Coordinates of C-alpha atoms and ligand atoms in Angstrom, one line a residue:
X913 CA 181.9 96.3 122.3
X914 CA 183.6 99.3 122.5
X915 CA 186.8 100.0 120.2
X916 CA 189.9 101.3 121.7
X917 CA 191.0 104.7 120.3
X918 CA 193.9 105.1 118.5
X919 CA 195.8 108.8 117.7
X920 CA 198.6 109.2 115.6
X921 CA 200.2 112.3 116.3
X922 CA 202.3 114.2 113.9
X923 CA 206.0 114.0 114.0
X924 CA 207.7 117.8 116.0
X925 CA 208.6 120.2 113.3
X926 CA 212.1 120.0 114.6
X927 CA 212.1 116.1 113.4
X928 CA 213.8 114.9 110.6
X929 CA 211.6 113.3 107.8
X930 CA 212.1 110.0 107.5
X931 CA 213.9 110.1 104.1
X932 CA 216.1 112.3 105.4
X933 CA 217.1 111.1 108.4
X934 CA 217.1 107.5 106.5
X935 CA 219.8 109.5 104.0
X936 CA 221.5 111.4 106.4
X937 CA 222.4 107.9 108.4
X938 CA 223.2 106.3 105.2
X939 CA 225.7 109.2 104.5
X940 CA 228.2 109.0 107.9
X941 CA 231.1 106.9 108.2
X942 CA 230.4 104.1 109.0
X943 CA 226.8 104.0 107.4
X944 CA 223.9 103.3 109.8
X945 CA 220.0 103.5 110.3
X946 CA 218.2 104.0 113.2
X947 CA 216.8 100.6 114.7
X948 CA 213.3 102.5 115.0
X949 CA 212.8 101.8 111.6
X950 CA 213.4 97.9 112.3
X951 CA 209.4 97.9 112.8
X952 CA 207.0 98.1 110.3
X953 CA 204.0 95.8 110.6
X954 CA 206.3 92.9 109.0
X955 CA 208.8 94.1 111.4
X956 CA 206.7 93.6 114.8
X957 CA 205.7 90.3 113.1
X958 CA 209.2 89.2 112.7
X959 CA 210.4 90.3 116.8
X960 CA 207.2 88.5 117.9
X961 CA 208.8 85.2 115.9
X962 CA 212.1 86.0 117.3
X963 CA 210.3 86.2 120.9
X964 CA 209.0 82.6 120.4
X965 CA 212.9 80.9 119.9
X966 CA 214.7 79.1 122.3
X967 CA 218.2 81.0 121.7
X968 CA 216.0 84.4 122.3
X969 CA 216.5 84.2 126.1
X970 CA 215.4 88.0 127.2
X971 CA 211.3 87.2 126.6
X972 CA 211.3 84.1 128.4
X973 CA 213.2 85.2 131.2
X974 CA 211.8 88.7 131.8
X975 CA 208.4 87.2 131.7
X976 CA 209.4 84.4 134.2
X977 CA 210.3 87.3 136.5
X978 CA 206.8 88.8 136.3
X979 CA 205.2 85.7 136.9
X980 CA 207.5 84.9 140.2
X981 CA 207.4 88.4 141.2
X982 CA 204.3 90.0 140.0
X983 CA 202.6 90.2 143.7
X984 CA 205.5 91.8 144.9
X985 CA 205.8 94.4 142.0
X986 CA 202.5 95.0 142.7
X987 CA 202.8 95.8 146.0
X988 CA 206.0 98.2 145.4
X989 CA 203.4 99.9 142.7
X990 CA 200.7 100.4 144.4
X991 CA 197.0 101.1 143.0
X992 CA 197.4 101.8 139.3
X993 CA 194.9 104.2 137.2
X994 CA 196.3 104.3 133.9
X995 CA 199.0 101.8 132.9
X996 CA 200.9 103.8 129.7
X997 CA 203.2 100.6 127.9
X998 CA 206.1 102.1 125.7
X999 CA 206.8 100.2 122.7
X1000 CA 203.9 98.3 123.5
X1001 CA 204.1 95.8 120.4
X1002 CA 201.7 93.1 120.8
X1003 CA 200.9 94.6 124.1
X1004 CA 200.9 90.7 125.4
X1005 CA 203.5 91.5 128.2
X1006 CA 201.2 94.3 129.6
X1007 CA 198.1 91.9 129.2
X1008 CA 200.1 89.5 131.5
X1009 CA 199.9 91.9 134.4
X1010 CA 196.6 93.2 134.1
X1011 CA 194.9 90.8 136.7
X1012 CA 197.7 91.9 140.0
X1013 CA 198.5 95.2 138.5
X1014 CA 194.6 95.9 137.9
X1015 CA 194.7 99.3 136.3
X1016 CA 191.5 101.1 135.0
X1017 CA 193.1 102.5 131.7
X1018 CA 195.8 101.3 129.3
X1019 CA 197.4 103.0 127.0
X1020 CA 199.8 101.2 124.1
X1021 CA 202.1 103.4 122.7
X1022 CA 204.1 102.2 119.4
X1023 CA 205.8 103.3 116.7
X1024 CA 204.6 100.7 114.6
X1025 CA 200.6 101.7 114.1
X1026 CA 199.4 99.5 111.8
X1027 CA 200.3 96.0 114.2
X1028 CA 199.3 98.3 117.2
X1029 CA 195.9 98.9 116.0
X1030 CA 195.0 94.8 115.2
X1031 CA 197.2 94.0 118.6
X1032 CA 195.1 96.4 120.7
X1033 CA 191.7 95.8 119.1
X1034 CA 192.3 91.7 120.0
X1035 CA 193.3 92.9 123.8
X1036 CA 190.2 95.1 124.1
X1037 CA 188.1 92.3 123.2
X1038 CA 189.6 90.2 126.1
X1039 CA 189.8 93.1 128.3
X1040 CA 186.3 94.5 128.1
X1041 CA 186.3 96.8 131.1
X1042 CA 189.4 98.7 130.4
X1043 CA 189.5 101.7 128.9
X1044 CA 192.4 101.6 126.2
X1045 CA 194.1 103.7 124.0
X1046 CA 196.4 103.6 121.3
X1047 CA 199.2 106.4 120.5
X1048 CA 201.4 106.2 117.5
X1049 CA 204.2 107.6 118.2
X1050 CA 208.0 108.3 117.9
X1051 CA 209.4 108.3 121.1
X1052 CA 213.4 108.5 120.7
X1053 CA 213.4 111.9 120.3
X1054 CA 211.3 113.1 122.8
X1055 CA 208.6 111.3 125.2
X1056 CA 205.4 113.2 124.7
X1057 CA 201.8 111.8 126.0
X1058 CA 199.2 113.5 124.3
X1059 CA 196.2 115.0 126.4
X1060 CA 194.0 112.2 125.6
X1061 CA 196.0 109.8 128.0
X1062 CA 194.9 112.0 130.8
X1063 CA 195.9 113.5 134.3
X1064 CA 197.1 112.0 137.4
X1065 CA 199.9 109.8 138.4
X1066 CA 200.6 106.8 136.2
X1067 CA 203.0 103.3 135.8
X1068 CA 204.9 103.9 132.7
X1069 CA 205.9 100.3 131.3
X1070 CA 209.3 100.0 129.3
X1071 CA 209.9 96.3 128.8
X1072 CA 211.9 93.8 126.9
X1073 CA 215.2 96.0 127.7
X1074 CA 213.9 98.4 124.7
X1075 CA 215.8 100.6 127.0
X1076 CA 218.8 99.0 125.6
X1077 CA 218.5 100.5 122.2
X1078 CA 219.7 104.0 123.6
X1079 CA 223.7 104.8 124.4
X1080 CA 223.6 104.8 128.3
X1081 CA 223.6 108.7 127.7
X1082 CA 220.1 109.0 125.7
X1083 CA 219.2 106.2 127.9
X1084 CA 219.4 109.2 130.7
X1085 CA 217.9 111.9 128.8
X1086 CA 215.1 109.5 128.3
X1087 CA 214.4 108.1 131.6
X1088 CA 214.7 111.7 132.7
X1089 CA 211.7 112.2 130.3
X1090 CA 210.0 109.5 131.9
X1091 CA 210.4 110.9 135.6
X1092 CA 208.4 114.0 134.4
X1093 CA 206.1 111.2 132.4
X1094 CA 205.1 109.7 135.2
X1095 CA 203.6 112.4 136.8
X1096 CA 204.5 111.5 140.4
X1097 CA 203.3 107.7 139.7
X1098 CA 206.5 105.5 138.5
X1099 CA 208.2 103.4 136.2
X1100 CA 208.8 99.5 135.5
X1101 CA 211.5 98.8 133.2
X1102 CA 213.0 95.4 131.6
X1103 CA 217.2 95.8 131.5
X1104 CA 219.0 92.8 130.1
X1105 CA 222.3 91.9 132.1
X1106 CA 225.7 91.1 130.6
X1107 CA 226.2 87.7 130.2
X1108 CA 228.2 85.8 128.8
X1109 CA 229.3 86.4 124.7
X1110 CA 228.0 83.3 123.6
X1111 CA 224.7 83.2 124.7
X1112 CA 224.9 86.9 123.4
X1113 CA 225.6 85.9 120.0
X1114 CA 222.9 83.5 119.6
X1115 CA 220.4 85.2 120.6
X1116 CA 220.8 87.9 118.0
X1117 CA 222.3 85.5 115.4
X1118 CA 219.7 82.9 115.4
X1119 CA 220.1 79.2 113.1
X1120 CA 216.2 79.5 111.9
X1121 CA 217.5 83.1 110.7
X1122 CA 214.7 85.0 111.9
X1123 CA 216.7 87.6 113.4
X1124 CA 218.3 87.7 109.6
X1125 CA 215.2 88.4 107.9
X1126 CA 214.2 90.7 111.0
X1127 CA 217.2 92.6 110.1
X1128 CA 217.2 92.7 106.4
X1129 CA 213.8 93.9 106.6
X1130 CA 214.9 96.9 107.0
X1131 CA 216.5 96.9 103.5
X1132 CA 212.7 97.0 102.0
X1133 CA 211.7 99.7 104.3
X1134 CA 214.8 101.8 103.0
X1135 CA 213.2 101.0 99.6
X1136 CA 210.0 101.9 100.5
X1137 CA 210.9 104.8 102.3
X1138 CA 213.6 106.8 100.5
X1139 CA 213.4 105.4 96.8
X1140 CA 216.4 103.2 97.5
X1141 CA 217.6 100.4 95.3
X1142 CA 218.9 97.6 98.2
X1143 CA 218.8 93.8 97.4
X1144 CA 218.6 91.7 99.7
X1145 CA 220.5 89.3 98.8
X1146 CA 223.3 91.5 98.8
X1147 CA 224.0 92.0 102.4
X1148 CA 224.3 89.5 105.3
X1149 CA 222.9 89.8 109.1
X1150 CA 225.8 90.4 111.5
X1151 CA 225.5 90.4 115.3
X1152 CA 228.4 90.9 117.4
X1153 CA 229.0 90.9 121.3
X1154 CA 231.2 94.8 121.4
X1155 CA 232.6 93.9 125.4
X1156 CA 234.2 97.6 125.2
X1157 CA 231.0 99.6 124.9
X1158 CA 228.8 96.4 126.5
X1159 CA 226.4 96.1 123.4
X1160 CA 225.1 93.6 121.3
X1161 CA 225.0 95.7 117.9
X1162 CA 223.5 94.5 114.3
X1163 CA 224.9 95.1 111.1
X1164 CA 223.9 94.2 107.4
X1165 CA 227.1 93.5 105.6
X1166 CA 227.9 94.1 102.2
X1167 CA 228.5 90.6 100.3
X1168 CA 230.1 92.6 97.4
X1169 CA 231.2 96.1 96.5
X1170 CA 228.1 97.9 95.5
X1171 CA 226.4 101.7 95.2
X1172 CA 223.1 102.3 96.9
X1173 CA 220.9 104.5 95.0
X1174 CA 218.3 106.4 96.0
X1175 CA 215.8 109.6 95.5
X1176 CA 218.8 112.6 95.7
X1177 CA 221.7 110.0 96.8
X1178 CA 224.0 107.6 96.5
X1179 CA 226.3 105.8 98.8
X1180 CA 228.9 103.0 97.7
X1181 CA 229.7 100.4 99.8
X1182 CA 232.6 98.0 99.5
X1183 CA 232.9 94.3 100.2
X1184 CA 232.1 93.8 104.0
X1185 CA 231.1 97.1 104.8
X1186 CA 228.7 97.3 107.1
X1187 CA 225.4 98.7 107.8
X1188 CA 224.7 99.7 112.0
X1189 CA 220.8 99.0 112.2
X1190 CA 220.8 98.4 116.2
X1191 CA 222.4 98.6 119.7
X1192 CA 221.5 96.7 122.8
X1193 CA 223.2 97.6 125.5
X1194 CA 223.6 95.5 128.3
X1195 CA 224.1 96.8 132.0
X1196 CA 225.0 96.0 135.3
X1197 CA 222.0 95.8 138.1
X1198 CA 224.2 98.4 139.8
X1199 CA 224.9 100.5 137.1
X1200 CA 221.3 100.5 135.6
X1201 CA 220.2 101.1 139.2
X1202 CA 222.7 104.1 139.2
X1203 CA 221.3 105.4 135.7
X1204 CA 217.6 105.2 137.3
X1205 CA 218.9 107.6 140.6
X1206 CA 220.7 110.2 137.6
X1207 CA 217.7 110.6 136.4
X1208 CA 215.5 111.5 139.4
X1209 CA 214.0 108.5 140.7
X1210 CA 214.3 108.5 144.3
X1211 CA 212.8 105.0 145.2
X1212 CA 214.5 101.9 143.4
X1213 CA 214.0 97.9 143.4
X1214 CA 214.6 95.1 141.2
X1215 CA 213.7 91.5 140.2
X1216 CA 215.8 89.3 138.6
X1217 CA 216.5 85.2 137.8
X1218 CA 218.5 82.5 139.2
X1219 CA 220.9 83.1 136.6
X1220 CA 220.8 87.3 137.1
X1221 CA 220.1 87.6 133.2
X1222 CA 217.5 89.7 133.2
X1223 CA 216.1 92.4 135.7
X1224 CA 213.1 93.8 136.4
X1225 CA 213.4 97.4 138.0
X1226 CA 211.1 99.6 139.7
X1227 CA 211.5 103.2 139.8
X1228 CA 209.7 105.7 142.0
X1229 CA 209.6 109.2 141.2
Ligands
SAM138 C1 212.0 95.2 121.3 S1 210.4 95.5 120.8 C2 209.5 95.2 122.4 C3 208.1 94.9 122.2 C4 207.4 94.5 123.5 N1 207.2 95.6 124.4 C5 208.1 93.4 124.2 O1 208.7 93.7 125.3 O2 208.1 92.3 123.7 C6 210.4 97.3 120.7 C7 209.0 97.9 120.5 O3 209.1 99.3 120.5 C8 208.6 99.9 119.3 N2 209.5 101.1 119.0 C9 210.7 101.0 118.6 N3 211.2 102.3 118.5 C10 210.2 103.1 118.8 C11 210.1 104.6 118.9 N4 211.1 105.3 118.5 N5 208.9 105.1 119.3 C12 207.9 104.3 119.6 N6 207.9 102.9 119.6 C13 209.1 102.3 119.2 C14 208.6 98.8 118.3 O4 207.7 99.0 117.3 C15 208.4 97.6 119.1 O5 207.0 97.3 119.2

């Protein structure tokens, strides 16, 4: 049995340390924390429980999609050599494909290395005959492949409308890093569709309260991380349906006035001041389809449900 590779690679030297970055975010009015560092192995085990609920509509459907569609995605593909799935997670969704997109290589790319390495490890033992990799990565800043994923055109995968987590203008600068990503092959990306508030709502605002703890989460990471002094039980999830800027965003609220501590800072908060942990954006098929042409894709289609919920797009460079 052969092991799949995995390769961290060091953060830019132009990047922010985590501590400060986690500082600098906690600093600005109105405080906030980069949803990136939502996923720590507890983290990707808390969104795969989140996938699995019935109010969490954007798994389901997407995958739905694949499996009515995946013939024809195929076809709009073509032959695939090396597959490269960004924010891979449990790498299931790419596993899915594998038997009509057939590629020869796969690469998982994934902030969160430690759940990548057992998720990728399980998938190579199903998989035998493809060639994976794993690269830990952070990819918000700038999309770099290392070497090791190798020449030659190739299907960058962006699902689960990660793509939401950017503003629609470092949703550009990023696709526009995948059109040179892709090296003349393409892209297929998951966009969730505006819908209506209250199936919004729910499906970031669970009644199980996984989404909650998914949240708050982050809390221990910014105790972990930067010496801070957060309780838990301090703060509340919040997610709210913004219609002006078309997001879903998360909050953790302040359930009393408090002062956050930590290594070289402090920071109070009052009662029901919030916390920004995470955007989702939500588009139009025509405006997503319109971000795809900005950023150099020539060649467009797109899936969707009954319900136009979710889409499916692919992009050709
Ligand atoms: C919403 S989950 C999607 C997981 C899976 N692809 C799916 O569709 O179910 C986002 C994934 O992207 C990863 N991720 C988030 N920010 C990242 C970043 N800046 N660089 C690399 N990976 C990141 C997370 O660890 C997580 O696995």
């Amino acid at each position: 049995m052969v092991e799949p590779r995995l390769i961290t690679i060091d953060a830019p030297a132009d990047a922010p340390d985590p501590a400060g970055e986690l500082a600098a975010g906690l600093r600005e009015q109105p405080a906030r924390v980069a949803p990136k560092y939502l996923y720590d192995a507890l983290g990707s085990r808390l969104f795969e429980a989140i996938t699995e609920l019935p109010e969490y509509y954007p798994t389901r459907t997407e995958r739905a999609i694949f499996d009515a569609h995946g013939a024809a995605m195929a076809a709009a593909v073509g032959p695939v050599r090396t597959l490269v799935d960004l924010g891979a997670g449990s790498c299931r969704k790419a596993a899915r494909l594998f038997p009509v997109l057939r590629p020869s290589s796969y690469v998982a790319v994934d902030i969160s290395v430690d759940y990548l390495r057992d998720a990728l490890a399980d998938l190579q033992r199903q998989f035998p005959a493809i060639q994976m990799l794993g690269v830990g990565i952070d990819f918000s800043r700038r999309l770099m492949l290392p070497d090791a994923v190798g020449d030659g055109a190739r299907l960058l995968f962006y699902p689960g409308s990660s793509i939401g987590n950017f503003t629609p203008d470092e949703a550009l600068v990023f696709l526009r890093q995948c059109h040179t990503a892709v090296a003349g092959g393409s892209l297929l990306v998951g966009v969730d569709l505006i819908k209506p508030r209250a199936v919004l709502e729910l499906a970031y605002d669970d009644p199980l309260g996984v989404t909650a703890a998914f949240n708050l989460n982050l809390l221990r990471r910014l105790n972990a991380l930067l010496g801070c002094d957060a309780r838990l039980e301090d703060f509340d999830h919040v997610a709210l349906f913004n219609e002006r800027e078309s997001r879903i965003e998360m909050h953790l609220q302040a359930r009393r006035g408090l002062q956050l501590r930590w290594r070289g800072g402090q920071r109070h908060l009052a009662e029901g001041e919030r916390v920004h942990t995470e955007n989702s954006y939500k588009y139009s098929l025509e405006g997503f389809a319109a971000l795809l042409r900005e950023s150099g894709f020539a060649r467009t289609a797109w899936w969707t449900d009954a319900q136009r919920w979710f889409a499916v797009f692919h992009a050709a460079a």
